[in-house]
Structure formats: structure tokens, C-alpha cells
PDB file of C-alpha atoms in Angstrom:
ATOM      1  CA  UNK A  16       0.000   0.000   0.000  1.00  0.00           C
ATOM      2  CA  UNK A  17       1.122   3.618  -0.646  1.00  0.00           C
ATOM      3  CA  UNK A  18       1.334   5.566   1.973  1.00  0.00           C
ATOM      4  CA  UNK A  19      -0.020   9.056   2.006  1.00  0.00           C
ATOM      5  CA  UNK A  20       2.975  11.861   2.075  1.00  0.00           C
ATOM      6  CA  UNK A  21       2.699  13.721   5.371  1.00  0.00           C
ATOM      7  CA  UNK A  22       2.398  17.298   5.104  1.00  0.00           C
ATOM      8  CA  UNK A  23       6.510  18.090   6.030  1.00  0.00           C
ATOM      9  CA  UNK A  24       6.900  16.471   2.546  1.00  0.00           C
ATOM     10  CA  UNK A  25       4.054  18.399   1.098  1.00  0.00           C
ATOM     11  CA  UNK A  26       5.305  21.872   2.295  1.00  0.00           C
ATOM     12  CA  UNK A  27       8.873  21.048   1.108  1.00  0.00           C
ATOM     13  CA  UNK A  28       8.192  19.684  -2.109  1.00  0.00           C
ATOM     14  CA  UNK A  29       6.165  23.088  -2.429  1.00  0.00           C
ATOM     15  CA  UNK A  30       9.044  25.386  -1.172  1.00  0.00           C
ATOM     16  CA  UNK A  31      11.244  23.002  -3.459  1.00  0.00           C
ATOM     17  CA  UNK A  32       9.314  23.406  -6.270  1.00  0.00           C
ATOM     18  CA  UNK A  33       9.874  27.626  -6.078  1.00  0.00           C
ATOM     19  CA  UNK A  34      13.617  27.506  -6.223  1.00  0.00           C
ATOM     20  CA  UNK A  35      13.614  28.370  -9.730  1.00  0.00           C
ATOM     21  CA  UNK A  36      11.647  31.783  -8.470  1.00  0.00           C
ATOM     22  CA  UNK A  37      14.108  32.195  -5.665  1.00  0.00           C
ATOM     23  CA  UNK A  38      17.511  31.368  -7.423  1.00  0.00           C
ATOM     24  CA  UNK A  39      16.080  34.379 -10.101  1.00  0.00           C
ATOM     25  CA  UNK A  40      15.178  36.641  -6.919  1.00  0.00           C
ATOM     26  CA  UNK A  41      18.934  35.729  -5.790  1.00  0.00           C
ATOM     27  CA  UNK A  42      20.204  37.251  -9.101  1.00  0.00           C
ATOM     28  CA  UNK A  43      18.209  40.175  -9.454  1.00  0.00           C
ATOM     29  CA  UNK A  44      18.645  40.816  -5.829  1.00  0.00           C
ATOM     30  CA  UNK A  45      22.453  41.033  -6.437  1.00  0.00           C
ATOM     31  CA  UNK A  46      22.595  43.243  -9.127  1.00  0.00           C
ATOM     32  CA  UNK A  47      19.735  45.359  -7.805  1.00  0.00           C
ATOM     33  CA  UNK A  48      22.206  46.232  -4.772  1.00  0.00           C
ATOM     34  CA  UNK A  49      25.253  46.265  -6.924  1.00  0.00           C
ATOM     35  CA  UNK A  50      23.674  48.963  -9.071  1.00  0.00           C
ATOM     36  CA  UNK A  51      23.598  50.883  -5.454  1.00  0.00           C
ATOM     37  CA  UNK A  52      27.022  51.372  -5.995  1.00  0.00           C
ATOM     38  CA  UNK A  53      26.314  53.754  -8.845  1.00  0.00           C
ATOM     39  CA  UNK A  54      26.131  56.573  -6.525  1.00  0.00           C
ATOM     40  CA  UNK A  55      29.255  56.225  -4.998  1.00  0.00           C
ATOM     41  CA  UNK A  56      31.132  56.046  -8.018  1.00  0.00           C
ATOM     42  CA  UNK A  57      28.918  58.984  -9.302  1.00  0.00           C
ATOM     43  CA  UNK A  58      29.989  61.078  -5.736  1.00  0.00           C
ATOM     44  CA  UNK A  59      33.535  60.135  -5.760  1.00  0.00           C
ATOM     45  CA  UNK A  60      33.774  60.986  -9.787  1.00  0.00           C
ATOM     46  CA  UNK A  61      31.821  64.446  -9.185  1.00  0.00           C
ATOM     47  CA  UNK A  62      34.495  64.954  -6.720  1.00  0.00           C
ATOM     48  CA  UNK A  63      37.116  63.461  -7.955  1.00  0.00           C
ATOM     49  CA  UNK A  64      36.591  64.448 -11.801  1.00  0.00           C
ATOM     50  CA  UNK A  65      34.068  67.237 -11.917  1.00  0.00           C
ATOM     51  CA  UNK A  66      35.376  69.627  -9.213  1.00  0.00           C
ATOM     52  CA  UNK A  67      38.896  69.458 -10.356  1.00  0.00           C
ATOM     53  CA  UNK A  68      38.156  70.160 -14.016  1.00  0.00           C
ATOM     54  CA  UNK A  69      34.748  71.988 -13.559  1.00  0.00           C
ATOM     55  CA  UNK A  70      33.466  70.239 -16.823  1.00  0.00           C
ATOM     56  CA  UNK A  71      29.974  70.665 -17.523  1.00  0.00           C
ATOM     57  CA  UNK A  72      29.763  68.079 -19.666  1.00  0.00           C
ATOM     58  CA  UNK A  73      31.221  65.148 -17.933  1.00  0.00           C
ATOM     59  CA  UNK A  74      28.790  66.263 -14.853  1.00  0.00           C
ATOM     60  CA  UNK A  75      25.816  66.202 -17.529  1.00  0.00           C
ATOM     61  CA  UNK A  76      27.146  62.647 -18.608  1.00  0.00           C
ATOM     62  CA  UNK A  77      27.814  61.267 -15.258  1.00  0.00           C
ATOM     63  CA  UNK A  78      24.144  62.750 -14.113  1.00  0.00           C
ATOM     64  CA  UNK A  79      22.684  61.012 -16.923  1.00  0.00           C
ATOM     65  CA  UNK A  80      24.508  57.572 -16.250  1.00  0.00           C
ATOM     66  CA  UNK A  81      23.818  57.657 -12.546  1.00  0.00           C
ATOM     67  CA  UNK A  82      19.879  58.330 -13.528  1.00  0.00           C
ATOM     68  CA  UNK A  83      19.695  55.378 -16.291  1.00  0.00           C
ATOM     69  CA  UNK A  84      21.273  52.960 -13.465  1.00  0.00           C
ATOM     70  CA  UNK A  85      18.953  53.902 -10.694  1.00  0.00           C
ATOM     71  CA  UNK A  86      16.138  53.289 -13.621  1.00  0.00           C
ATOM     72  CA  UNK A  87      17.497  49.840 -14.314  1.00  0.00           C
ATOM     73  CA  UNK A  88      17.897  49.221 -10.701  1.00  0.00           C
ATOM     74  CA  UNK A  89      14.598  49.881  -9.983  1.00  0.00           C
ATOM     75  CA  UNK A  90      13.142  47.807 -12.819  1.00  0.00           C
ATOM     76  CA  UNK A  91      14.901  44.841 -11.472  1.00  0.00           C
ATOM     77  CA  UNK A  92      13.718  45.296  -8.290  1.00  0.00           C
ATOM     78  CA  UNK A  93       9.862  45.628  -9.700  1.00  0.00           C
ATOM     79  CA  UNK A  94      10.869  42.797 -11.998  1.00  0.00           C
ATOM     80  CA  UNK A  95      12.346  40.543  -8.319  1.00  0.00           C
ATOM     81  CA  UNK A  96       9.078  41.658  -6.355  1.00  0.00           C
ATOM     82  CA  UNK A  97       6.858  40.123  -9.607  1.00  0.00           C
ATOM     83  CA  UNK A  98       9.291  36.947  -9.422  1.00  0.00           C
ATOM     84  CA  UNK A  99       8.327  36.546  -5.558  1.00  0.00           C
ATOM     85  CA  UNK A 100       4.554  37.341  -6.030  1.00  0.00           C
ATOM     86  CA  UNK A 101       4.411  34.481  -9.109  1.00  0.00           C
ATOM     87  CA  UNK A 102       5.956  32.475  -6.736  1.00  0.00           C
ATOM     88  CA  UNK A 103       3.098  32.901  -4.006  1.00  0.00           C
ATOM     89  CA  UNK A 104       0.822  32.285  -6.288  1.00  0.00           C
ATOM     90  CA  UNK A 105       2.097  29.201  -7.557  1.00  0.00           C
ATOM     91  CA  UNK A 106       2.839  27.823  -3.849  1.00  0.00           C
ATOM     92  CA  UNK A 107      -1.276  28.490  -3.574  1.00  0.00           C
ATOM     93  CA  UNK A 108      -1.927  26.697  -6.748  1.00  0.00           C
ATOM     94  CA  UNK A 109       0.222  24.043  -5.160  1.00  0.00           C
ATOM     95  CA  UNK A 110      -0.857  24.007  -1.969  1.00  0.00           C
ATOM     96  CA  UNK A 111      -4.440  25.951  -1.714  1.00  0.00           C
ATOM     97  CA  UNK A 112      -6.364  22.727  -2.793  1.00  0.00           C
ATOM     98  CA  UNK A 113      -5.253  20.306  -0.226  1.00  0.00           C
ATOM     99  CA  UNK A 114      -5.217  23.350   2.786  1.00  0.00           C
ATOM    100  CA  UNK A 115      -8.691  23.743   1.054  1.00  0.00           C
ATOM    101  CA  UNK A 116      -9.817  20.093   1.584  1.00  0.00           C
ATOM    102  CA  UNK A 117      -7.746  19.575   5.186  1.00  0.00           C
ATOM    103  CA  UNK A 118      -9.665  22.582   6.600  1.00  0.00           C
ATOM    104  CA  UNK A 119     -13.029  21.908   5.256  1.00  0.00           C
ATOM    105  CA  UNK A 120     -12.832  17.841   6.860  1.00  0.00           C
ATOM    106  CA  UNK A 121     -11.866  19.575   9.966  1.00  0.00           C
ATOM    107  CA  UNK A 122     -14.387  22.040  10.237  1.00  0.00           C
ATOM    108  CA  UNK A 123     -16.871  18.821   9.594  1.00  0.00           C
ATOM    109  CA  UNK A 124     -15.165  17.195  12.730  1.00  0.00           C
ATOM    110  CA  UNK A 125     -15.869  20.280  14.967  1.00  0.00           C
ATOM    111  CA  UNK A 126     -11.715  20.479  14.516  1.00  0.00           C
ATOM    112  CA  UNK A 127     -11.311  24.340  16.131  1.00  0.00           C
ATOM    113  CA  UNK A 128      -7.668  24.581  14.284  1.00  0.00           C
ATOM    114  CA  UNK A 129      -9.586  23.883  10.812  1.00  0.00           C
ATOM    115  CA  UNK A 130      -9.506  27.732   9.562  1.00  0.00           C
ATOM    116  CA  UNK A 131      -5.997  28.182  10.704  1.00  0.00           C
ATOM    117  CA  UNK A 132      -4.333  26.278   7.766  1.00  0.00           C
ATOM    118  CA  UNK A 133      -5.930  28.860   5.379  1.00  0.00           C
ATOM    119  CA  UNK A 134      -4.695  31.361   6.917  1.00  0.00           C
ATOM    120  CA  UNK A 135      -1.068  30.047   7.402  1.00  0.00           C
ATOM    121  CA  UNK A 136      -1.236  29.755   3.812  1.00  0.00           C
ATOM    122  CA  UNK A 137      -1.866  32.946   2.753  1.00  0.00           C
ATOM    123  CA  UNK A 138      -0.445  34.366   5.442  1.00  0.00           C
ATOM    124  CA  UNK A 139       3.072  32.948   3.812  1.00  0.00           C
ATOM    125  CA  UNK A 140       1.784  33.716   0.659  1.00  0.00           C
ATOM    126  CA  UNK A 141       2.071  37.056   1.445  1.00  0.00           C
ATOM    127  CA  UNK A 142       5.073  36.974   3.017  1.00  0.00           C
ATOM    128  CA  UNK A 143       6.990  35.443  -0.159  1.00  0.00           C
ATOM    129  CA  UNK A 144       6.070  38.419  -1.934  1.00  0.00           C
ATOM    130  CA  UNK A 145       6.929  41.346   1.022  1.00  0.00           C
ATOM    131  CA  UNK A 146       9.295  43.985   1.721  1.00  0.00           C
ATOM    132  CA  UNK A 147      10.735  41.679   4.552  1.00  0.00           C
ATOM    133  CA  UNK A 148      11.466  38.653   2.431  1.00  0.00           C
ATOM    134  CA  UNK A 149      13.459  41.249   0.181  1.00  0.00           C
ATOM    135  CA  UNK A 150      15.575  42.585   2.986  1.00  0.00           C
ATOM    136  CA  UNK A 151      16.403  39.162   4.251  1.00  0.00           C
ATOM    137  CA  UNK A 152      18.084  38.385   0.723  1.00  0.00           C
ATOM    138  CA  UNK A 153      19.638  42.049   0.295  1.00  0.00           C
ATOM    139  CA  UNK A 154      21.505  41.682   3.785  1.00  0.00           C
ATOM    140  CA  UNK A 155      23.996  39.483   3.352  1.00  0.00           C
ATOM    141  CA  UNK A 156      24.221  41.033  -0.330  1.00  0.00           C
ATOM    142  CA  UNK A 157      24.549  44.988   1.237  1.00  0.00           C
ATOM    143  CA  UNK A 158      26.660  43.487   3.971  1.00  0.00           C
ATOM    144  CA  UNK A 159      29.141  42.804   0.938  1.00  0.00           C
ATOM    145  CA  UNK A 160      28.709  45.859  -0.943  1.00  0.00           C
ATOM    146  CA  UNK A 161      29.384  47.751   2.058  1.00  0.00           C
ATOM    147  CA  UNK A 162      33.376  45.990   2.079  1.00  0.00           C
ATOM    148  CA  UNK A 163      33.107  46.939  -1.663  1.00  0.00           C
ATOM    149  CA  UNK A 164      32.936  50.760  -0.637  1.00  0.00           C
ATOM    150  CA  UNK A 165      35.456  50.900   2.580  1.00  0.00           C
ATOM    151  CA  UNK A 166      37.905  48.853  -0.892  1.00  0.00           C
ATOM    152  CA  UNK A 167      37.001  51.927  -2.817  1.00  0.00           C
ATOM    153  CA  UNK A 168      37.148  54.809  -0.392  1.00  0.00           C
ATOM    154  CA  UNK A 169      37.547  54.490   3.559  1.00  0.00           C
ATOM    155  CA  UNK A 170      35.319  57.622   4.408  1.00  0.00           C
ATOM    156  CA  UNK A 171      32.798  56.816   2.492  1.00  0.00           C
ATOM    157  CA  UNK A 172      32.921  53.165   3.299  1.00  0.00           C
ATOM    158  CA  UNK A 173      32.528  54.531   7.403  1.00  0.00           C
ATOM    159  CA  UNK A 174      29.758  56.846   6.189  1.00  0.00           C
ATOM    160  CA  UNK A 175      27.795  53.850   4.675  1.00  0.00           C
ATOM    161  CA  UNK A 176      28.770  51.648   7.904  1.00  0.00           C
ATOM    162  CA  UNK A 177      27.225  54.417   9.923  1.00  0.00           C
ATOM    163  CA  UNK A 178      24.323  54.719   8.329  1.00  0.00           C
ATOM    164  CA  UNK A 179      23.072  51.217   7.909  1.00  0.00           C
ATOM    165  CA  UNK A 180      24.296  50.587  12.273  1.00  0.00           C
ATOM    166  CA  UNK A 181      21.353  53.994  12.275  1.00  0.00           C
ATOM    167  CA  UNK A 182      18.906  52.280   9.972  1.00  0.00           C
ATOM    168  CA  UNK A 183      19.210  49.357  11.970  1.00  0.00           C
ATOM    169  CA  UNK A 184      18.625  50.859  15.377  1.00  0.00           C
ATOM    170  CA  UNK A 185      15.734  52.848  13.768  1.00  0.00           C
ATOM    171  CA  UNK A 186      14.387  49.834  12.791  1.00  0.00           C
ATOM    172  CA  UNK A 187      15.292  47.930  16.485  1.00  0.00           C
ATOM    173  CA  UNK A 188      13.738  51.170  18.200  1.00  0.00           C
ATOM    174  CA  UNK A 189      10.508  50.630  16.325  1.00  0.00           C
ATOM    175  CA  UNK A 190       9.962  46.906  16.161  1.00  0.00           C
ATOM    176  CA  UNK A 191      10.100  47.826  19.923  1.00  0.00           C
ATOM    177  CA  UNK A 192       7.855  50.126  20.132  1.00  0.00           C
ATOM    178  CA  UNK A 193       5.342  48.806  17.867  1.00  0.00           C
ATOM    179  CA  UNK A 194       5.430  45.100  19.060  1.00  0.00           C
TER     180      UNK A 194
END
């Protein structure tokens, strides 16, 4: 006899199933934040270029350059956040109908955990396709970038240090507050 797969199995043959949508996200994730670095080059060539020669037109190109990557970056990034929604929907497609059927035969047995399976489920729908699932993936990628600038300049590398440490505590503070 075959023996039913137990729902472990079920929910990581699911999440299995969406690594094609995540290994994607991974690679629009990195050069989303490696296009970040486009300012810093622009700052340190307006300073280092620009000031020193006063040329309008290599401030007019550079201006231009820096505006075309921040368009790219943010197409990739609308392009990763549609990668992470498709993928919530396809975990539902995957998933909905049996949650579906589990909760209903509960809710026939008086089960009072029957309703919470739906919501689980699109609870983590949701959360494939949120701000917070992005900024679990750019961390380790910033966290990088971040050596990438001290490399490149150490003042500007300690600026950026400083002000992800006060992003961070802003963020601390109000989780704190707000929880």
C-alpha cells in the first residue's frame, strides 16, 4: 500500500518546487544592490573628476549615467518583487487545494484549528512576496557591498557603515515600540 505523504513532505516539495523563483530573486537581488554602488562612483567621480576640471559636460554625462542605473535598478527590483509574487501564487496553486480540503474535513469534525491552515497559507503567501522577504536576501548582499565601498574609499565606506548601524537601530527602536 502507498502511503499518504505527510504534510513536512508536502510543504517542502512546495518550497522546493519555487527555487527556480528564488535562485532568479537571488540574481536580481544582487545586481539590484550592486547597481547601489552607482552613486558612490557617481559622488567620488563628481568629486574626484568634476570639481577638479569643472566640466559641464562630464557632470551632464555622469548625471545622466547615474539616472539610467537607478532606472534599471529599480526595474529589477519591480521585476524581483513580480518573481516573488508568481511564486506565491504558484505555492497556492500548489498548496491551496489540499489546505482547502484539510480545513473543510476539519471544520466537519468540529476540529477548532480547521480555519488556521488557510490562513497560514496565505499568510506565507504574502510573506513570499513582502518587503521583509526582500531585505532578508539584500543583507547578506549589502553586507558585501558595504566591504566593496570601505575597498574603494575608507570615508565613504565609514559613512555607509554608519548609516546602515542607524537604519538598523531605527528599525530595532521601532519593532520595539510597535510590538
Amino acid at each position: 500500500t502507498m502511503k499518504p505523504p505527510s504534510p513536512d513532505s508536502e510543504l517542502r516539495d512546495a518550497l522546493f518546487s519555487l527555487r527556480k523563483y528564488f535562485k532568479r530573486t537571488l540574481l536580481f537581488s544582487f545586481f539590484t544592490n550592486a547597481l547601489t554602488l552607482g552613486s558612490a562612483f557617481y559622488m567620488l567621480g563628481v568629486y574626484g573628476r568634476v570639481v577638479n576640471s569643472r566640466s559641464m559636460n562630464t557632470l551632464l554625462m555622469m548625471t545622466l549615467l547615474v539616472i539610467c542605473v537607478h532606472a534599471l535598478m529599480d526595474i529589477l527590483d519591480w521585476t524581483r518583487t513580480k518573481l516573488l509574487y508568481a511564486a506565491g501564487l504558484r505555492l497556492d496553486r500548489t498548496l491551496g487545494e489540499r489546505v482547502f480540503n484539510a480545513t473543510f474535513e476539519a471544520r466537519l469534525r468540529n476540529q477548532p484549528f480547521g480555519i488556521m491552515a488557510l490562513n497560514d497559507l496565505r499568510n506565507f503567501r504574502g510573506f513570499l512576496s513582502s518587503p521583509a522577504l526582500t531585505s532578508l536576501v539584500d543583507a547578506p548582499i549589502s553586507l558585501l557591498l558595504i566591504v566593496i565601498i570601505f575597498v574603494m574609499s575608507a570615508p565613504l565606506g565609514l559613512f555607509t557603515l554608519a548609516a546602515a548601524l542607524a537604519m538598523a537601530a531605527v528599525g530595532a527602536v521601532t519593532q520595539r515600540r510597535t510590538a
